[in-house]
CSV table of C-alpha atoms in Angstrom, one decimal:
chain,number,residue,atom,x,y,z
R,1,MET,CA,-86.2,258.1,-90.2
R,2,GLY,CA,-87.9,257.5,-93.6
R,3,GLY,CA,-85.6,254.5,-94.2
R,4,ASP,CA,-86.8,252.7,-91.1
R,5,LEU,CA,-90.4,253.3,-92.1
R,6,ASN,CA,-89.8,252.1,-95.7
R,7,LYS,CA,-88.1,248.9,-94.4
R,8,HIS,CA,-91.1,248.2,-92.2
R,9,LEU,CA,-93.5,248.8,-95.1
R,10,GLU,CA,-91.5,246.3,-97.2
R,11,GLU,CA,-91.8,243.7,-94.5
R,12,VAL,CA,-95.6,243.9,-94.3
R,13,ARG,CA,-96.2,244.0,-98.0
R,14,ILE,CA,-98.4,241.2,-99.3
R,15,GLU,CA,-97.7,239.8,-102.8
R,16,TYR,CA,-100.9,239.8,-104.9
R,17,SER,CA,-99.6,238.6,-108.2
R,18,LYS,CA,-100.2,234.9,-107.8
R,19,LYS,CA,-102.6,234.9,-110.7
R,20,LYS,CA,-102.9,236.8,-113.9
R,21,LEU,CA,-106.2,238.1,-115.3
R,22,SER,CA,-107.1,237.6,-118.9
R,23,ARG,CA,-110.4,238.1,-120.7
R,24,SER,CA,-110.7,234.4,-121.4
R,25,ASP,CA,-110.8,233.8,-117.6
R,26,LEU,CA,-113.7,236.2,-117.0
R,27,GLN,CA,-117.3,235.2,-116.6
R,28,VAL,CA,-119.8,236.9,-119.0
R,29,ASP,CA,-122.0,238.0,-116.2
R,30,PRO,CA,-120.3,240.4,-113.8
R,31,ILE,CA,-122.3,239.2,-110.8
R,32,ASP,CA,-121.1,235.6,-111.6
R,33,GLN,CA,-117.5,237.0,-111.7
R,34,PHE,CA,-117.9,238.7,-108.4
R,35,ARG,CA,-119.4,235.5,-106.9
R,36,LYS,CA,-116.3,233.6,-108.1
R,37,TRP,CA,-113.8,236.2,-106.7
R,38,PHE,CA,-115.8,236.4,-103.5
R,39,ARG,CA,-115.6,232.6,-103.0
R,40,GLU,CA,-111.9,232.6,-103.8
R,41,ALA,CA,-111.3,235.4,-101.2
R,42,MET,CA,-113.3,233.5,-98.6
R,43,ASP,CA,-111.4,230.3,-99.2
R,44,ALA,CA,-108.1,232.3,-98.9
R,45,GLY,CA,-109.2,233.7,-95.5
R,46,LEU,CA,-108.9,237.3,-96.6
R,47,PRO,CA,-110.3,239.9,-94.2
R,48,ASP,CA,-113.0,242.5,-94.8
R,49,LEU,CA,-114.6,240.8,-97.8
R,50,ASN,CA,-117.5,243.2,-98.0
R,51,VAL,CA,-115.3,246.3,-98.4
R,52,ALA,CA,-115.6,247.9,-101.9
R,53,HIS,CA,-114.9,251.2,-103.5
R,54,LEU,CA,-117.7,253.3,-105.0
R,55,ALA,CA,-116.9,256.0,-107.6
R,56,THR,CA,-119.3,258.8,-108.3
R,57,ILE,CA,-119.1,262.0,-110.3
R,58,GLU,CA,-119.3,265.4,-108.4
R,59,ASN,CA,-118.9,268.6,-110.3
R,60,GLY,CA,-117.6,266.7,-113.3
R,61,ARG,CA,-114.9,265.0,-111.2
R,62,PRO,CA,-114.7,261.4,-110.0
R,63,THR,CA,-114.8,260.8,-106.3
R,64,VAL,CA,-114.1,257.4,-104.7
R,65,ARG,CA,-115.2,256.3,-101.3
R,66,VAL,CA,-115.0,253.0,-99.3
R,67,ILE,CA,-118.4,251.3,-98.8
R,68,LEU,CA,-119.5,248.1,-97.2
R,69,ILE,CA,-121.5,245.7,-99.4
R,70,ARG,CA,-124.4,244.4,-97.4
R,71,PHE,CA,-126.0,242.0,-99.9
R,72,TYR,CA,-125.7,241.0,-103.5
R,73,ASP,CA,-127.7,238.9,-106.0
R,74,GLU,CA,-128.3,238.8,-109.7
R,75,ASN,CA,-129.8,242.3,-109.6
R,76,GLY,CA,-126.7,243.9,-108.2
R,77,PHE,CA,-125.2,245.1,-104.9
R,78,VAL,CA,-126.8,246.7,-101.8
R,79,PHE,CA,-125.0,249.1,-99.6
R,80,PHE,CA,-126.3,251.6,-97.1
R,81,THR,CA,-125.7,255.4,-97.2
R,82,ASN,CA,-127.3,258.6,-96.0
R,83,TYR,CA,-129.4,260.0,-98.8
R,84,SER,CA,-128.3,263.5,-97.8
R,85,SER,CA,-124.6,262.7,-97.8
R,86,ALA,CA,-122.4,263.9,-100.6
R,87,LYS,CA,-122.3,260.2,-101.8
R,88,GLY,CA,-126.1,259.9,-101.7
R,89,LYS,CA,-126.6,263.2,-103.5
R,90,ALA,CA,-124.1,262.3,-106.2
R,91,ILE,CA,-125.9,258.9,-106.8
R,92,ALA,CA,-129.2,260.7,-107.0
R,93,ILE,CA,-127.9,263.0,-109.7
R,94,GLU,CA,-126.0,260.4,-111.7
R,95,PRO,CA,-127.1,256.8,-110.8
């Protein structure tokens, strides 16, 4: 049974190693870098371009969640969350 599933997983795998990342290729400003990558992803027709991962610290341990970026500019990123959620509380404690 596992063999069939593994074969299917190999068939749907997407190769992401078309480019290599080196420091010399990076923009100095991280927002400019995001803007560049976002444009490249749009041009490539990738789905779910506003999906990101947010890491917070809770009880001294990292926790990662999926969020949706709603807006970005030179000041940073905007996403929505419930202030009373675990994520909202963690951000309030350690922004």
